[in-house]
Short mmCIF file of C-alpha atoms in Angstrom, two decimals:
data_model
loop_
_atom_site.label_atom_id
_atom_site.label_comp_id
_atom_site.label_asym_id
_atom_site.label_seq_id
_atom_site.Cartn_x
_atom_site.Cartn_y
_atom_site.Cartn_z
CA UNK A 17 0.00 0.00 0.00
CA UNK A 18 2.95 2.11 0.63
CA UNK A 19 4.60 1.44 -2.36
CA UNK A 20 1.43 2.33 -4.57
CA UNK A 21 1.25 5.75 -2.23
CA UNK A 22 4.29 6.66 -3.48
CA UNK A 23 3.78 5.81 -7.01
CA UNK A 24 0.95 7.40 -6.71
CA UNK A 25 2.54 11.05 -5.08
CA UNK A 26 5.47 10.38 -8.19
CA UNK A 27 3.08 10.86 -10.91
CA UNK A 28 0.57 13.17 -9.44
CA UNK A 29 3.99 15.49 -9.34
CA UNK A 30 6.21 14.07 -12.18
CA UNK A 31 6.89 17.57 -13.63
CA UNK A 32 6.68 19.77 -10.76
CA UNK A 33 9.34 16.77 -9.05
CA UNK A 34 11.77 18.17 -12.37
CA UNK A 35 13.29 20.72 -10.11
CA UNK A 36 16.29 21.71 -12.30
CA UNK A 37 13.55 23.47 -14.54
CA UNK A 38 13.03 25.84 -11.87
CA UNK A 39 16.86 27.24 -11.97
CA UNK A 40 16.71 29.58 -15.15
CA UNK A 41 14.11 31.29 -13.36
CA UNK A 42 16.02 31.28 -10.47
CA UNK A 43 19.07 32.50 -11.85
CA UNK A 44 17.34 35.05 -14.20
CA UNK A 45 15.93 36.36 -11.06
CA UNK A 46 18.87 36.51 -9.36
CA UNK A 47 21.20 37.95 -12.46
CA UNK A 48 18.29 40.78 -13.34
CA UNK A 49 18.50 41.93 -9.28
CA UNK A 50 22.18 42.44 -9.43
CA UNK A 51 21.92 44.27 -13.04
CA UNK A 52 19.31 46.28 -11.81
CA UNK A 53 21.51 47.15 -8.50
CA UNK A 54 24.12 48.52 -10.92
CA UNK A 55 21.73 51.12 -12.03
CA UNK A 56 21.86 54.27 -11.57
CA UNK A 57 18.67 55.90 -12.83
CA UNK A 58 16.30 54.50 -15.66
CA UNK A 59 18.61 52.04 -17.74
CA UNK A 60 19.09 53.14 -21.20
CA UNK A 61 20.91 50.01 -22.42
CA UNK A 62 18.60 46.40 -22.11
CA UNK A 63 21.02 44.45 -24.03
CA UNK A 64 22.23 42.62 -21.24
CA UNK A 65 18.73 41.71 -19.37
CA UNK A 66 17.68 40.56 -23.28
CA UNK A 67 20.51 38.05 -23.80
CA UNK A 68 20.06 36.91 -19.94
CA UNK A 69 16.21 36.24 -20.65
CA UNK A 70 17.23 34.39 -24.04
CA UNK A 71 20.36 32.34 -22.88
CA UNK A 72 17.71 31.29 -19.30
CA UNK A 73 14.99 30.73 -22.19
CA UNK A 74 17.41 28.44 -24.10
CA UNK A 75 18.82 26.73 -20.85
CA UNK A 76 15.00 25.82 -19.77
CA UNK A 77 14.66 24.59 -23.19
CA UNK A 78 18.02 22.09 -22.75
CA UNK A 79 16.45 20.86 -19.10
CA UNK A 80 12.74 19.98 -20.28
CA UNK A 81 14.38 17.46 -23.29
CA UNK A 82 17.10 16.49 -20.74
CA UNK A 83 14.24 15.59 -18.77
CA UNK A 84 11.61 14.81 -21.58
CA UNK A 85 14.42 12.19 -23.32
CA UNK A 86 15.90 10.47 -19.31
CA UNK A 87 12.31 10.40 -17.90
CA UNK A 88 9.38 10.57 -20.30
CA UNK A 89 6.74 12.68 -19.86
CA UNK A 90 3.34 12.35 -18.01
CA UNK A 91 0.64 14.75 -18.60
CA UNK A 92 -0.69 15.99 -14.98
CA UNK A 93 -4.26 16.17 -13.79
CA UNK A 94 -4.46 20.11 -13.84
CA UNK A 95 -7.62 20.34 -11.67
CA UNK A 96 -9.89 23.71 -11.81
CA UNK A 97 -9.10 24.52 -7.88
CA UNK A 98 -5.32 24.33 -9.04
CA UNK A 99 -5.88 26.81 -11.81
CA UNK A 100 -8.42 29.41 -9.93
CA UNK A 101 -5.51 29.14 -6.69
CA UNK A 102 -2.41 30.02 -9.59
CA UNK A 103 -4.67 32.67 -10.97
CA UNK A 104 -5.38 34.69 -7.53
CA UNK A 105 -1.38 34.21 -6.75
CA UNK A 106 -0.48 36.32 -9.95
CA UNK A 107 -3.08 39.14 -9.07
CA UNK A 108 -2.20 38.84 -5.57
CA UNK A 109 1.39 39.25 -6.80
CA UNK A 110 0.80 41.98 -8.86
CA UNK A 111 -1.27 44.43 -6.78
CA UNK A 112 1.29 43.47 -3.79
CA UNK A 113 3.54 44.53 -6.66
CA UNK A 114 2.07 47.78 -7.31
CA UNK A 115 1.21 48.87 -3.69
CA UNK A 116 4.79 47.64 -2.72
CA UNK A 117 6.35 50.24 -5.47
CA UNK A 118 4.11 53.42 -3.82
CA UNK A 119 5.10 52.60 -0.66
CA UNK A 120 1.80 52.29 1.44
CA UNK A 121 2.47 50.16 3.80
CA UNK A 122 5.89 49.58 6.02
CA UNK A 123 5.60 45.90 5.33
CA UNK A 124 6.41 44.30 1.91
CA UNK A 125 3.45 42.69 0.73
CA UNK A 126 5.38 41.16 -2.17
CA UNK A 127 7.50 39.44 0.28
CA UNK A 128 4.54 38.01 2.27
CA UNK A 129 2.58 36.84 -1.28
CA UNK A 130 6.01 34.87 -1.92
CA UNK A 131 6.14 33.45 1.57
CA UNK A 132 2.59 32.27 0.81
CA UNK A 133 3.08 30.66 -2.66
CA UNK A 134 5.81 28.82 -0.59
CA UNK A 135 3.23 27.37 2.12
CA UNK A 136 0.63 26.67 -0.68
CA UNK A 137 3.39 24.76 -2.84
CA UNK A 138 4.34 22.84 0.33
CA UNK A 139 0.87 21.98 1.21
CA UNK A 140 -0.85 21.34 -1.73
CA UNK A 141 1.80 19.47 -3.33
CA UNK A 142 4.62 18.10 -1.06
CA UNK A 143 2.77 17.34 2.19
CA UNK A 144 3.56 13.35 2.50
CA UNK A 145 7.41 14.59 1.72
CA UNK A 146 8.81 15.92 4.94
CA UNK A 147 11.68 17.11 3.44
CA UNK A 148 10.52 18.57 0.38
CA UNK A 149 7.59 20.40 3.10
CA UNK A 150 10.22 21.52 5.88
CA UNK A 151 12.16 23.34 2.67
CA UNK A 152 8.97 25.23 1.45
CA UNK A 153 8.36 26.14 5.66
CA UNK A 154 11.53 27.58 6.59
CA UNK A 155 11.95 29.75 3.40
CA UNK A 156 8.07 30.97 3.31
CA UNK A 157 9.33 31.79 7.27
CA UNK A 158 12.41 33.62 5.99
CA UNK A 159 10.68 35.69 3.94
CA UNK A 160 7.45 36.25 5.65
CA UNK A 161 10.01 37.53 8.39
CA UNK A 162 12.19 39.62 5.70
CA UNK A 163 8.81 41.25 5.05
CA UNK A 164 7.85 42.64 8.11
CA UNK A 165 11.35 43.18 9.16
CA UNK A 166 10.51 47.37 8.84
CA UNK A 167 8.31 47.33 11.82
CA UNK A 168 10.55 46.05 14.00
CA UNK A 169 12.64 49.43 13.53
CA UNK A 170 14.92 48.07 10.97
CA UNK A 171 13.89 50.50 8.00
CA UNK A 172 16.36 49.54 5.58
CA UNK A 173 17.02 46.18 5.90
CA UNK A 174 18.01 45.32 2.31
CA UNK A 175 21.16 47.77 2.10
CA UNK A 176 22.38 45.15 4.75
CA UNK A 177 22.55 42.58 1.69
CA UNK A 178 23.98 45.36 -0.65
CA UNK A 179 20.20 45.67 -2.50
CA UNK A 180 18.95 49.30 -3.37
CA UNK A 181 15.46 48.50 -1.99
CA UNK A 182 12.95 45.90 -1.19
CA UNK A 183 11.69 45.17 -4.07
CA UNK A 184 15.04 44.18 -5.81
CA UNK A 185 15.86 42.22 -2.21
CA UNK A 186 13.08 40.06 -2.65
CA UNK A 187 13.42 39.42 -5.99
CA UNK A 188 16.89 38.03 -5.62
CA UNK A 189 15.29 35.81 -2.12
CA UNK A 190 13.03 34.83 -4.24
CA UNK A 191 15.66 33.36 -7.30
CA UNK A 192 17.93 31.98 -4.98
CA UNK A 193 14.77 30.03 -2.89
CA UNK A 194 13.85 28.41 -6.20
CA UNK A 195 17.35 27.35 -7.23
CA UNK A 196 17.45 26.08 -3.48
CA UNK A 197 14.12 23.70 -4.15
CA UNK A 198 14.57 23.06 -7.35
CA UNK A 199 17.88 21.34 -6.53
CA UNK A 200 16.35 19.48 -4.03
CA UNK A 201 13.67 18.35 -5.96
CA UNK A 202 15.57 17.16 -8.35
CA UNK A 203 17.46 14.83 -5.99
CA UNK A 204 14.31 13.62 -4.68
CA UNK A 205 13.01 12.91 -7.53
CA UNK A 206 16.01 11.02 -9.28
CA UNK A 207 16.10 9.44 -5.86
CA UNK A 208 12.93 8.17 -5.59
CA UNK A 209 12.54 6.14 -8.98
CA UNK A 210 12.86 2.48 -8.42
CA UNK A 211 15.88 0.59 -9.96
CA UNK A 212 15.47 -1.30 -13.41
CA UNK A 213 14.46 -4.58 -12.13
CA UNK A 214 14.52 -7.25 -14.77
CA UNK A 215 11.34 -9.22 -13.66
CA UNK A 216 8.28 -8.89 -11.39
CA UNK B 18 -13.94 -19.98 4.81
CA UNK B 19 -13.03 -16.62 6.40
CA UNK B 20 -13.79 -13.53 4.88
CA UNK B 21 -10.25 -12.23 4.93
CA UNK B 22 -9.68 -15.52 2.23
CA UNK B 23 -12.69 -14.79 0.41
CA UNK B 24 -11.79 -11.12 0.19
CA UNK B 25 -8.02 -12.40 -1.14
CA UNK B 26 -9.57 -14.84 -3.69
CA UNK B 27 -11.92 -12.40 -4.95
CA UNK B 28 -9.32 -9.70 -5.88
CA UNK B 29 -8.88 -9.20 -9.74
CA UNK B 30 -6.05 -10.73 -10.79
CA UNK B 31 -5.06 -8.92 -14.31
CA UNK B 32 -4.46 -5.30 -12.04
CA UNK B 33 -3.63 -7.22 -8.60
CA UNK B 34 -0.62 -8.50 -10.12
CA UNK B 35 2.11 -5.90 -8.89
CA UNK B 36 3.80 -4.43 -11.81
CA UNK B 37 0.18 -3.96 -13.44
CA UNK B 38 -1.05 -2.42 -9.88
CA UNK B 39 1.63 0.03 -9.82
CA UNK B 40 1.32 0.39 -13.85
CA UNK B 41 -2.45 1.13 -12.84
CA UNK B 42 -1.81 3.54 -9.98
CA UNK B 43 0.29 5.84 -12.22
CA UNK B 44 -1.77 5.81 -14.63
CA UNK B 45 -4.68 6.71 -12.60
CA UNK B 46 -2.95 9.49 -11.88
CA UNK B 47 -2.05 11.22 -14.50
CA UNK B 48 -4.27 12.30 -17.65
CA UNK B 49 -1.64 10.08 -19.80
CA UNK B 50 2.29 8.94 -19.48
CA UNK B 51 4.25 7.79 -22.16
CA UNK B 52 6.41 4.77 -22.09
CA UNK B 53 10.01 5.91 -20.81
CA UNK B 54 8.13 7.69 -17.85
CA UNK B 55 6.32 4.29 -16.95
CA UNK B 56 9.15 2.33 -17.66
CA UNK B 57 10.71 4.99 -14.68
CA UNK B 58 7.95 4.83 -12.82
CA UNK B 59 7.41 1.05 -12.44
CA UNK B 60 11.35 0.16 -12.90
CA UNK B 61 10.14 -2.51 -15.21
CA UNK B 62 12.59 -3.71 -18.14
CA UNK B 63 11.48 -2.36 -21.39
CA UNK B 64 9.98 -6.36 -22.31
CA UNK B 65 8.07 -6.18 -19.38
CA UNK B 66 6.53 -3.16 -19.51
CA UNK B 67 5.32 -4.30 -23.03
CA UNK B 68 3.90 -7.29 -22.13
CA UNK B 69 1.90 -5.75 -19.23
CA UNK B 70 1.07 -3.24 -21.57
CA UNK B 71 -0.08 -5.23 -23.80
CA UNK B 72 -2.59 -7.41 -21.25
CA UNK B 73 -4.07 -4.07 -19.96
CA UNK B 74 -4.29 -2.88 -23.41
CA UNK B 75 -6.18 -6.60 -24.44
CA UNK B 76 -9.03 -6.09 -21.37
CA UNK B 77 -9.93 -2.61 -22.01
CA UNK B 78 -8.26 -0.70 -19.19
CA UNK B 79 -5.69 1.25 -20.93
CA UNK B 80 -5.78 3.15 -24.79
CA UNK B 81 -2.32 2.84 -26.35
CA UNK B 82 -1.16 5.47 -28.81
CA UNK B 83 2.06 4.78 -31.09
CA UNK B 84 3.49 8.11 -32.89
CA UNK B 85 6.54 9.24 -34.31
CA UNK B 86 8.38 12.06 -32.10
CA UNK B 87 11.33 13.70 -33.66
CA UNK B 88 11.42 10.54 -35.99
CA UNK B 89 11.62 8.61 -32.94
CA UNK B 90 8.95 5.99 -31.63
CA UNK B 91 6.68 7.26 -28.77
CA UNK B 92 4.09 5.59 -27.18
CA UNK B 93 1.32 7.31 -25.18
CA UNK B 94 -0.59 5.54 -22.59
CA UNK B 95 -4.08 6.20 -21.18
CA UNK B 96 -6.14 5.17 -18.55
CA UNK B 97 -9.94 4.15 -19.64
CA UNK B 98 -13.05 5.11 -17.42
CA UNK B 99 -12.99 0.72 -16.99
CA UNK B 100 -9.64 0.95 -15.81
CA UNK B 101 -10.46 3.66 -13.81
CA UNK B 102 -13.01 2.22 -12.51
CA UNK B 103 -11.67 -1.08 -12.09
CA UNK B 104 -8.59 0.65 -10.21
CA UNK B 105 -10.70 2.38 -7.61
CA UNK B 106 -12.67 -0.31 -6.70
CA UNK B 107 -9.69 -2.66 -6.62
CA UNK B 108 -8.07 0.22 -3.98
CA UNK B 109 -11.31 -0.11 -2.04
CA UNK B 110 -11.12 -3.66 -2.03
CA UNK B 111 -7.33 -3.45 -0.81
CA UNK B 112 -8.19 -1.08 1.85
CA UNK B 113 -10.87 -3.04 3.58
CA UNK B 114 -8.76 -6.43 3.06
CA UNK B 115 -6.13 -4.56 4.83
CA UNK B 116 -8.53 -3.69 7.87
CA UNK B 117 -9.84 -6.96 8.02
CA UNK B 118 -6.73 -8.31 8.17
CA UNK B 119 -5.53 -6.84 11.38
CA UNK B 120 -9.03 -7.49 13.12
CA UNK B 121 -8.63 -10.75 12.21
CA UNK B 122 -7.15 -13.39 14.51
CA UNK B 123 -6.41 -16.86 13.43
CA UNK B 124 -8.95 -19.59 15.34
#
């Protein structure tokens, strides 16, 4: 019964198990932060955040037939919950996004949407996996913290990591959590496929 | 005979084998898998996996489609609402076998 559980939790999340897909976005993230820390007003040249989006396009590209041609693919079970949940997190994201920008609030509500898309993606999909769940926790906790860090006194906590604001901290948090889980899925996953047995 | 045997002898036998169980599982799962990601997913030999295939494939519970990918051979698998069905109520059956068993206590 065990066994089928887990074949069962494998295929439900065969392609969000494909972690490595997750680290272009991560390091996009991360590599637009730092470009955008450089500036110093509006940037006139966007050559170099072009050719980042294309070569993190093209390395996504390599990972999904790396994966696609070692593991096959499996078509998930997108269900309509799943879809109205995503949906809300992008708005969410967006007017945090907005209200974050004209300052009208001490917190940072994009921080605290991220922290939440990091408890919903542990919940919803890697509850039975401690690990995978404990990884989601602590860096929805980091951030949720991050984000509320101005009321504790601490106005400009993001000059502490050498980012011009809040905005361009969490965006960089944000890369380096996904390269963090992606990783580890990864390793879970590869991990977690049976051996080639040669009969049953 | 007790009900625990009944229950055991009663069980389907094309799904309760175990590579077609778990071959059932995943595909109850998922809207449709091709073959490398079953052939992961079960860590049955290529042969294997065709054979089972194949006997799934004969009683209704699964939809095979070949294609060519890239020029290469790729084979999609499906789950049918039988097999679907079939693979619940085999679960069900599993699940009550499995409380039986640990009420019951040999005479």
């Amino acid at each position: 019964m065990e066994s089928l559980e887990h074949t069962r939790f494998i295929t439900l999340n065969y392609p969000n198990l494909q972690g490595l897909r997750t680290i272009p976005l991560g390091l996009l993230l991360m590599g637009l932060t730092i470009w955008a820390n450089r500036q110093h007003g509006p940037a006139s040249d966007l050559t170099l955040p072009i050719t980042a989006t294309l070569v993190c396009l093209a390395i996504y590209v390599f990972i999904s037939q790396y994966y696609d041609r070692t593991y096959g693919k499996v078509k998930r079970i997108i269900t309509h919950s799943e879809l109205l949940i995503s949906a809300s997190g992008a708005i969410l994201a967006l007017t945090a996004f907005i209200l974050d920008t004209r300052n009208v609030i001490e917190v940072s509500l994009l921080g605290l949407v991220f922290a939440l898309a990091f408890v919903f993606t542990g919940f919803w999909y890697w509850r039975p996996v401690k690990l995978l769940l404990s990884i989601n926790v602590i860096i929805a906790l980091v951030l949720a913290v991050f984000s509320i860090f101005p009321l504790t006194g601490e106005q400009e906590w993001w000059r502490l990591i050498g980012c011009k604001s809040s905005l361009l901290a969490f965006t960089f948090l944000y890369g380096l959590s996904c390269l963090i889980c992606g990783v580890i899925a990864h390793v879970y996953f590869v991990r977690s496929l049976p051996k080639t047995q040669e009969s049953l | 005979m007790n009900r625990v045997f009944i229950e055991i002898a009663s069980l389907d036998k094309l799904i309760h084998e175990p590579a077609r169980l778990s071959l059932m599982t995943a595909l109850a799962s998922c809207k449709s898998a091709d073959f490398l990601a079953l052939k992961r997913l079960t860590g049955l030999t290529a042969g294997n996996l065709s054979i089972h295939l194949s006997k799934l494939e004969e009683a209704g519970l699964i939809k095979l489609r070949k294609q060519f990918i890239e020029k290469k051979p790729n084979t999609q698998v499906q789950i049918t609402e039988k097999g679907r069905q079939l693979i619940e109520d085999h679960w069900q059956q599993l699940e009550a076998l499995y409380r039986n068993a640990q009420e019951w206590l040999p005479d």
